[in-house]
Coordinates of C-alpha atoms in Angstrom, one line a residue:
Chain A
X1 CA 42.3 98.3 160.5
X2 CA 44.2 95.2 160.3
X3 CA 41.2 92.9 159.2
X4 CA 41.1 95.4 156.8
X5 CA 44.5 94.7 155.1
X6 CA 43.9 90.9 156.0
X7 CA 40.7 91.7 153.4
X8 CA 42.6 93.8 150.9
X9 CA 45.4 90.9 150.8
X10 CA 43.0 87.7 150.9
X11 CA 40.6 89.6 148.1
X12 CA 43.7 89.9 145.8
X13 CA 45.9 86.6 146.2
X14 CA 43.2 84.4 148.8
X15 CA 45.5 83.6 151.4
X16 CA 42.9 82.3 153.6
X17 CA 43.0 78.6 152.3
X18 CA 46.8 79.1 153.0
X19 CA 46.5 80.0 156.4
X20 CA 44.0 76.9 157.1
X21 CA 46.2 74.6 155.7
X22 CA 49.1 75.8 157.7
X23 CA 48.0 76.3 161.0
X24 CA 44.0 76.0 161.6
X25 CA 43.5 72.2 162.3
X26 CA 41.9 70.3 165.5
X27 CA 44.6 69.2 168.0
X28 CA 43.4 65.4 168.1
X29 CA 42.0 65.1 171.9
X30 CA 44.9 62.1 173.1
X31 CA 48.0 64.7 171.9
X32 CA 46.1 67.9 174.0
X33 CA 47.5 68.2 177.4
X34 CA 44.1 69.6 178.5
X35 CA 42.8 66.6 178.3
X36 CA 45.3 63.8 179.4
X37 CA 48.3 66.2 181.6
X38 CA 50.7 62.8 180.4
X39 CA 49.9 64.3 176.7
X40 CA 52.6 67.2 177.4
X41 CA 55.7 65.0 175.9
X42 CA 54.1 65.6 172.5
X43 CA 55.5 69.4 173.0
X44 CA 58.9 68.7 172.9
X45 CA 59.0 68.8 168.9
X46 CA 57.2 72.1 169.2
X47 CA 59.2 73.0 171.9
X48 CA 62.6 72.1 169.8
X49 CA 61.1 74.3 167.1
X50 CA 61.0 77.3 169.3
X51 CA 64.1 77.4 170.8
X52 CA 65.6 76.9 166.8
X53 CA 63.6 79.9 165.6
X54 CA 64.9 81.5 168.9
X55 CA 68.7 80.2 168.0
X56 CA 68.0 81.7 164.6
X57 CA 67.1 85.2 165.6
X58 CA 69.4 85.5 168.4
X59 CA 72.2 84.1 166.2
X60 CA 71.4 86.8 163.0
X61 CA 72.1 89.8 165.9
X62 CA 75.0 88.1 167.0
X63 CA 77.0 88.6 163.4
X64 CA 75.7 92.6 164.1
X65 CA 79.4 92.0 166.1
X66 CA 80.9 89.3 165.5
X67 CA 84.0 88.8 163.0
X68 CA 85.6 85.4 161.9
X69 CA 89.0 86.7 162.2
X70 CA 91.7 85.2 164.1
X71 CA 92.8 88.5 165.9
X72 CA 89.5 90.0 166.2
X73 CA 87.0 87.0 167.0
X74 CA 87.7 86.6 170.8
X75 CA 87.3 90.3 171.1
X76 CA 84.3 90.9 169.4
X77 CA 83.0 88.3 171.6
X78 CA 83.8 89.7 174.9
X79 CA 83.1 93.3 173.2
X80 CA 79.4 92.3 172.8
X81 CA 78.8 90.7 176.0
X82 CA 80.5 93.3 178.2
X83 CA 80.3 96.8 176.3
X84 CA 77.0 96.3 174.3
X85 CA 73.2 96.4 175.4
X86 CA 71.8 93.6 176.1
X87 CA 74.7 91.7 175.2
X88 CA 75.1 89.0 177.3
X89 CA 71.7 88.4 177.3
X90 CA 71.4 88.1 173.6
X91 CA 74.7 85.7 173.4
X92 CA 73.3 83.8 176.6
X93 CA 70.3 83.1 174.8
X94 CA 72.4 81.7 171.9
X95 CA 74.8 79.7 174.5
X96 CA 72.2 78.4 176.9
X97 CA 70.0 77.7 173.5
X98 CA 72.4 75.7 171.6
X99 CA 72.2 73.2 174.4
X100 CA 68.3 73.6 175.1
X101 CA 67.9 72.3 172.1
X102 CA 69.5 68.9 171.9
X103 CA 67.8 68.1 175.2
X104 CA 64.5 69.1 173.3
X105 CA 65.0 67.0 170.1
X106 CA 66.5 64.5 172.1
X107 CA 63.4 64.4 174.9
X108 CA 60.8 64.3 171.3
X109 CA 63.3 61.2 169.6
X110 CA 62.6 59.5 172.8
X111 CA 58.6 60.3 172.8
X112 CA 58.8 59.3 169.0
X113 CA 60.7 56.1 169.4
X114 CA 59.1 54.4 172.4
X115 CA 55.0 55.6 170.6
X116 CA 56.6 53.9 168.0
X117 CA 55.4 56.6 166.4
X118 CA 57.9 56.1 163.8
X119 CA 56.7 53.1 162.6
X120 CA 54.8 53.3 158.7
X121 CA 53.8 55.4 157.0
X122 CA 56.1 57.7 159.0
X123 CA 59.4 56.0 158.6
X124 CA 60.4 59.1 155.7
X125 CA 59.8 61.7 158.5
X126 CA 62.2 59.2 161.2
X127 CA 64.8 59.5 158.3
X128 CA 64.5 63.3 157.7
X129 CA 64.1 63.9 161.9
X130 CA 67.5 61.7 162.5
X131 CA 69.2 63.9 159.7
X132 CA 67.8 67.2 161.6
X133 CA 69.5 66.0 164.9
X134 CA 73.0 65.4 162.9
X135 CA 72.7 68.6 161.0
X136 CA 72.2 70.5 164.8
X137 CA 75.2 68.4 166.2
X138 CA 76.9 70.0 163.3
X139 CA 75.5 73.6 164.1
X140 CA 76.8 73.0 167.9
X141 CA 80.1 71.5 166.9
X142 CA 81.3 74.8 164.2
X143 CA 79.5 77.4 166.5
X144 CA 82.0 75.9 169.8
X145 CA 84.6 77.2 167.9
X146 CA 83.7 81.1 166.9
X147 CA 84.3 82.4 170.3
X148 CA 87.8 81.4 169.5
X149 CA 88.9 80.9 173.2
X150 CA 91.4 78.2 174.5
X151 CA 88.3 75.8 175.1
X152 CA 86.9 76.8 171.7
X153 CA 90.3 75.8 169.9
X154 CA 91.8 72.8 172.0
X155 CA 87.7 71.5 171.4
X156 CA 88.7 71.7 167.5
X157 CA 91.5 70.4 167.6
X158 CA 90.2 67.2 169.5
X159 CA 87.3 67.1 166.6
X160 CA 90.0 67.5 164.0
X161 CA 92.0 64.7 165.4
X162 CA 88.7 62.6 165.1
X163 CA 88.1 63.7 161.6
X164 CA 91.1 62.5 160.9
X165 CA 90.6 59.0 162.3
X166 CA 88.1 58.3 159.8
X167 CA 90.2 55.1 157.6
X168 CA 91.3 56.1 154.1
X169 CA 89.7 59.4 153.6
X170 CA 90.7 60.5 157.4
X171 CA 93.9 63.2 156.0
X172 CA 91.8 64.4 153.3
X173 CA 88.9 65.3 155.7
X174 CA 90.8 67.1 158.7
X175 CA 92.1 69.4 155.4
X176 CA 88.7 70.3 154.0
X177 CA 87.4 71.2 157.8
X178 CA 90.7 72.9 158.6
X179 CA 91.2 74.1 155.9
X180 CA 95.2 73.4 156.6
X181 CA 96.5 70.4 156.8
X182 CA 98.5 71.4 160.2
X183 CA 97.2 74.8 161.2
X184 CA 93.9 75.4 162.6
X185 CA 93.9 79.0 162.9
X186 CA 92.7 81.6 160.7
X187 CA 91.4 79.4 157.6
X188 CA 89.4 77.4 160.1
X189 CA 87.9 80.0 161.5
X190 CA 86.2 81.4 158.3
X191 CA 85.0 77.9 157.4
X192 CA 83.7 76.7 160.3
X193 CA 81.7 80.2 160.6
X194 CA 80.3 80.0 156.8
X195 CA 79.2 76.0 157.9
X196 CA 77.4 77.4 161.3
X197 CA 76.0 80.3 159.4
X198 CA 75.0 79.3 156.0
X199 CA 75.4 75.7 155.0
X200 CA 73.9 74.0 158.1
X201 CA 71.1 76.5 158.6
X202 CA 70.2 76.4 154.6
X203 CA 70.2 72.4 155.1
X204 CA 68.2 72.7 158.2
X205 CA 65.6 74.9 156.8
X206 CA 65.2 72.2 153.8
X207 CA 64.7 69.3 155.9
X208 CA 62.2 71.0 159.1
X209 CA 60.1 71.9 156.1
X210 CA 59.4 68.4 154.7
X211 CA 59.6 67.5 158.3
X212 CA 56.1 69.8 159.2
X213 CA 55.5 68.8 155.6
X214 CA 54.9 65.1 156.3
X215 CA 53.4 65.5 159.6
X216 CA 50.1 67.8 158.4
X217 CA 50.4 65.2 155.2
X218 CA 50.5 62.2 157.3
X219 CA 48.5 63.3 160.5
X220 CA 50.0 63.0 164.5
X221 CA 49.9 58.8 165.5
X222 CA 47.2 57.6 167.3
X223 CA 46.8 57.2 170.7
X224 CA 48.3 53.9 172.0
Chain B
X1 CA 54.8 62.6 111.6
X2 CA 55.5 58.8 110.9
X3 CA 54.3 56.7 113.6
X4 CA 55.9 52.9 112.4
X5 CA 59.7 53.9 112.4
X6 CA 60.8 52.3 115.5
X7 CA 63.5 54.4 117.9
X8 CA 61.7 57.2 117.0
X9 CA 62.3 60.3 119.6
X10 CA 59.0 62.3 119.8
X11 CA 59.0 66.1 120.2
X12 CA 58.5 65.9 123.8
X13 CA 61.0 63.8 124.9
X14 CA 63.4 65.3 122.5
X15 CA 62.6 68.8 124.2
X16 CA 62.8 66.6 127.3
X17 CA 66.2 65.6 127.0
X18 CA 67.9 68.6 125.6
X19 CA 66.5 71.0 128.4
X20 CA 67.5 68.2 131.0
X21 CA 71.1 67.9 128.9
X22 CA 71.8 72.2 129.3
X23 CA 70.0 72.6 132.7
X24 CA 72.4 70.1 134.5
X25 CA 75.1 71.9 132.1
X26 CA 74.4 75.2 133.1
X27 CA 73.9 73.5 137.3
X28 CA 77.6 72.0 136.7
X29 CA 78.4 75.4 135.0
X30 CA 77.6 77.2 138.0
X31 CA 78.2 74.6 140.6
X32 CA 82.5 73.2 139.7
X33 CA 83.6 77.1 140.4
X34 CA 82.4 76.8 143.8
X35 CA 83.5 73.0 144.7
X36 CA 86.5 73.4 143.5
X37 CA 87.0 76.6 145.5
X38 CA 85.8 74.7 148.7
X39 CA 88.2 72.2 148.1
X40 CA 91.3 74.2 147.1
X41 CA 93.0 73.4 150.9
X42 CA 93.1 69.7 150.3
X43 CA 94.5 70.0 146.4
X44 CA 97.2 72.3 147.5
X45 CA 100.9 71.1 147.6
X46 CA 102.4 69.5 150.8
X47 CA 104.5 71.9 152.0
X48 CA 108.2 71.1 152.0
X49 CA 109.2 70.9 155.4
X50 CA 112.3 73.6 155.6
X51 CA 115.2 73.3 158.1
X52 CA 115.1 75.8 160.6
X53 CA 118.3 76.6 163.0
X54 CA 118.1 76.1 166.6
X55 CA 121.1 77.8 167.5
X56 CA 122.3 74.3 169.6
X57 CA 125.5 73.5 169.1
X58 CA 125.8 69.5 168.5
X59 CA 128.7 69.5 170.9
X60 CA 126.5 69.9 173.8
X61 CA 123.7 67.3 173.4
X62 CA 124.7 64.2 175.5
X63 CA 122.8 61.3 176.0
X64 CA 120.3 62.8 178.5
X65 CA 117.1 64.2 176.3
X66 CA 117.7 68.6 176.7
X67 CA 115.0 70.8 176.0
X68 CA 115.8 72.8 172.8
X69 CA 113.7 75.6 172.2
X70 CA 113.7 76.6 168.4
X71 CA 111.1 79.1 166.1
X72 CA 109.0 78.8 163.0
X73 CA 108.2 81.4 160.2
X74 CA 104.5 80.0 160.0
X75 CA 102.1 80.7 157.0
X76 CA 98.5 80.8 158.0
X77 CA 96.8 82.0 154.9
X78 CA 96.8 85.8 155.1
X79 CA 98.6 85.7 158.8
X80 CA 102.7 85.0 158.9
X81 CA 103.3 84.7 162.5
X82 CA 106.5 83.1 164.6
X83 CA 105.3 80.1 166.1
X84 CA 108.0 78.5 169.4
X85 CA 108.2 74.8 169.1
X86 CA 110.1 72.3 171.0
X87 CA 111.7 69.5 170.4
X88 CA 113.6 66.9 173.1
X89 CA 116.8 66.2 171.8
X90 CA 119.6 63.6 172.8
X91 CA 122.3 61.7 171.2
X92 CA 121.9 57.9 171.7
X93 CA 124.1 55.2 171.8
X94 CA 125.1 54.9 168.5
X95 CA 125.9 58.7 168.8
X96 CA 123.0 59.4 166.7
X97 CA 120.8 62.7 167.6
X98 CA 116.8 62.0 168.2
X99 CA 114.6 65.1 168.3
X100 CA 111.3 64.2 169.9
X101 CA 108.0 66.3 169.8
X102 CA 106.9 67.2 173.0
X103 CA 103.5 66.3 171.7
X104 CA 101.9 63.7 173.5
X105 CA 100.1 61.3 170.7
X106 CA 97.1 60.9 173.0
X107 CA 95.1 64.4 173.4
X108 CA 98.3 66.8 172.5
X109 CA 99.5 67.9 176.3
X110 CA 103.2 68.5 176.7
X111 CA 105.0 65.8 177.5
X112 CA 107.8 66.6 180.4
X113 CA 111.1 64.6 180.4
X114 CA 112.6 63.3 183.8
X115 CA 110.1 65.7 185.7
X116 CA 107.7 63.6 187.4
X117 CA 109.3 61.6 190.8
X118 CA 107.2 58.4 190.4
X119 CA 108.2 58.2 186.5
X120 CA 112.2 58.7 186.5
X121 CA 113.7 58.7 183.1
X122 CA 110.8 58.6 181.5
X123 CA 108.5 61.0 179.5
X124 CA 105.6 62.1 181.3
X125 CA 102.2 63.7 180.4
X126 CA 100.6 65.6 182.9
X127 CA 97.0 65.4 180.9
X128 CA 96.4 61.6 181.5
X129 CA 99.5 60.3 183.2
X130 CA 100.3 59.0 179.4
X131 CA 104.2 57.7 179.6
X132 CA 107.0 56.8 176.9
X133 CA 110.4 55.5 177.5
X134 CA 113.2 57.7 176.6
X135 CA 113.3 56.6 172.7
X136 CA 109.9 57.6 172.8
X137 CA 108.1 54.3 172.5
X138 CA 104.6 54.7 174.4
X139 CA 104.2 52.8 177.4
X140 CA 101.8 49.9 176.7
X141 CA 98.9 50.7 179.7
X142 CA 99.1 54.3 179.4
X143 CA 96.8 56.4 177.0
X144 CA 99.1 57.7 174.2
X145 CA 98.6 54.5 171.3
X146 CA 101.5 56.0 169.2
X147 CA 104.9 56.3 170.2
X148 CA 106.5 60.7 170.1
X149 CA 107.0 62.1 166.7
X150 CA 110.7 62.6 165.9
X151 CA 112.0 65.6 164.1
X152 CA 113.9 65.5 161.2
X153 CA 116.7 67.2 161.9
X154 CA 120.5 68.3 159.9
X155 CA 123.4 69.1 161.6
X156 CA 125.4 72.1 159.4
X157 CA 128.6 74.0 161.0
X158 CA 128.1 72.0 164.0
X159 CA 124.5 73.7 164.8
X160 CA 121.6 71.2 165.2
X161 CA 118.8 72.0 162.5
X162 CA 115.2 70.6 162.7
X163 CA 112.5 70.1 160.2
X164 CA 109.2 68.7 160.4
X165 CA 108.1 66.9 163.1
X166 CA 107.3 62.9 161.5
X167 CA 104.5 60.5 163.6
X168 CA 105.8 57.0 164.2
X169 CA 104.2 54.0 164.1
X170 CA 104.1 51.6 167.1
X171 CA 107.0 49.3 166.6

């Protein structure tokens, strides 16, 4: 049945080529951990991949509840997680997650930097992996806030205050993330949800894709 | 189609050109709406700080820094709420009235006036042991690197009035 819709499809628009070029290639031997058991530290990009997509899915049922209001954030909160199904598992695996996943990218930099897998042609896909990382420090940073609980606030105000160190344009930045120059209440709230929600994840999904791009372009380093 | 004038702009490039010239005005079109929009917090006016009443009479400050309790009418986009500040207020030896903000300039705690033993006369944070002297200079050594905001403040029928809380510099 389904090959049969696979051949209905692929007879129409020939999405077999497609497939091939996406996901059927060799694993080169020195990155396959069947082979050498030290060749498991080339999962941890994979691995950061997989906890995003799960980040991404557990995150869209997560605004199923959620509201970023001032006087009903905190509640939705503790409404999903105590009086819904499931709840606390489906925000623990967006809590526990959000960390996972800077110890993954972080664990694959360090792979990547001491291969020196980095070095050229791949220096474009260092610059575009380096951007990734500050785009998910930006995705932990605005998603601390949404629970909007006394950690949640007095943690935005301390990255406010180091906003507004920055020299010259320091006053001008704490406004545009505060969206008050003195308040961070309810105006914060709503941007620092449309940042974790739509900007950042728009910008992420840009850059992972000419991240995968360039590594089926480029090819997986050698072995040392 | 004369090929020998010089500077001349073929059909491609003139096609080139003009859809380049309305597709980044119709990306700007669609585009300014929405920076400007993003932006709007940073464009909008400072707000004037108002005076608001604390109900303390002038007569009783004395030289010793009191705890004066005092509320704002706070406007936080669509929510208007009554916010409780504090301010430490004492006259000093010129008979001059300072308001200090309770706020210490290192992580925000509340800073305390007389109330720890080890630190008498001084302003204390709890937080990070962060210390000022009573005009509010910051203790050199400690954490805070900026010395208590002072209030500006009115006195009108007697009746001590406070405005915005202003950050000093380290002398």
């Amino acid at each position: 049945m389904i090959r049969k819709i696979y051949d209905w499809i692929d007879e129409r628009v020939d999405i077999t080529p497609i497939w091939r070029d996406i996901a059927d290639h060799e694993v080169p031997e020195h990155v396959n951990p069947a082979h050498h058991f030290s060749a498991f530290v080339y999962c941890f990009g994979g691995l950061t991949f997989f906890v995003t997509v799960i980040q991404i899915l557990s995150g869209m049922f997560l605004t199923m509840y959620y509201v970023p209001d001032i006087e009903n954030a905190w509640n939705s909160v503790f409404y999903l997680q105590q009086e819904v199904a499931h709840g606390q598992i489906v925000r623990g695996m967006h809590h526990w997650g959000a960390s996972v996943v800077i110890v993954m990218l972080f664990l694959h930099t360090l792979r990547v930097f001491f291969q020196g897998a980095y070095k050229k042609p791949r220096e474009l896909n260092w610059v575009v992996g380096v951007l990734i990382f500050f785009v998910m420090l930006g995705l932990g940073l605005t998603g601390y806030l949404l629970p909007w609980d006394n950690k949640a606030y007095f943690a935005t105000q301390v990255t406010i205050d180091i906003a507004e160190s920055v020299p010259y344009i320091g006053d001008y930045l704490k406004t545009l993330l505060a969206g008050d120059p003195e308040i961070v209440g309810a105006q914060t709230l709503t941007r620092f949800f449309a940042i974790h929600v739509f900007f950042l994840p728009a910008a992420l999904f840009g850059l992972l894709a000419a991240h995968f791009i360039m590594i089926r372009r480029q090819g997986i380093s050698g072995p040392l | 189609m004369s090929q020998d004038k010089k500077n001349q702009v073929s059909r491609r490039q003139f096609l080139n050109y003009t859809l380049t010239g309305v597709g980044g005005f119709m990306a700007a079109g669609m585009l300014a709406p929405m920076v400007r929009f993003a932006i709007d917090p940073v464009l909008q006016p400072k707000a004037q700080g108002d005076y608001v009443s604390t109900g303390k009479s002038v007569d009783e400050l004395t030289s010793e820094p009191q705890r004066v309790d005092f509320t704002i009418r706070q406007v936080d986009a669509w929510y208007e709420s009554d916010v409780s500040k504090v301010a430490w207020v004492y006259k000093q030896e010129d008979g001059s009235i300072l308001a200090l903000s309770p706020t210490c300039t290192h992580l925000g705690c509340f800073v305390g006036w007389n109330d720890n033993e080890n630190y008498p006369n001084m302003f204390y944070c709890p937080c990070h042991d962060g210390l000022y002297e009573k005009s509010g200079k910051n203790v050199p050594g400690t954490p805070p690197t900026a010395p208590l905001a002072a209030f500006e403040h009115d006195v009108k029928d007697g009746i001590l009035y406070l405005g915005k809380a202003i950050p000093r510099e380290e002398a």
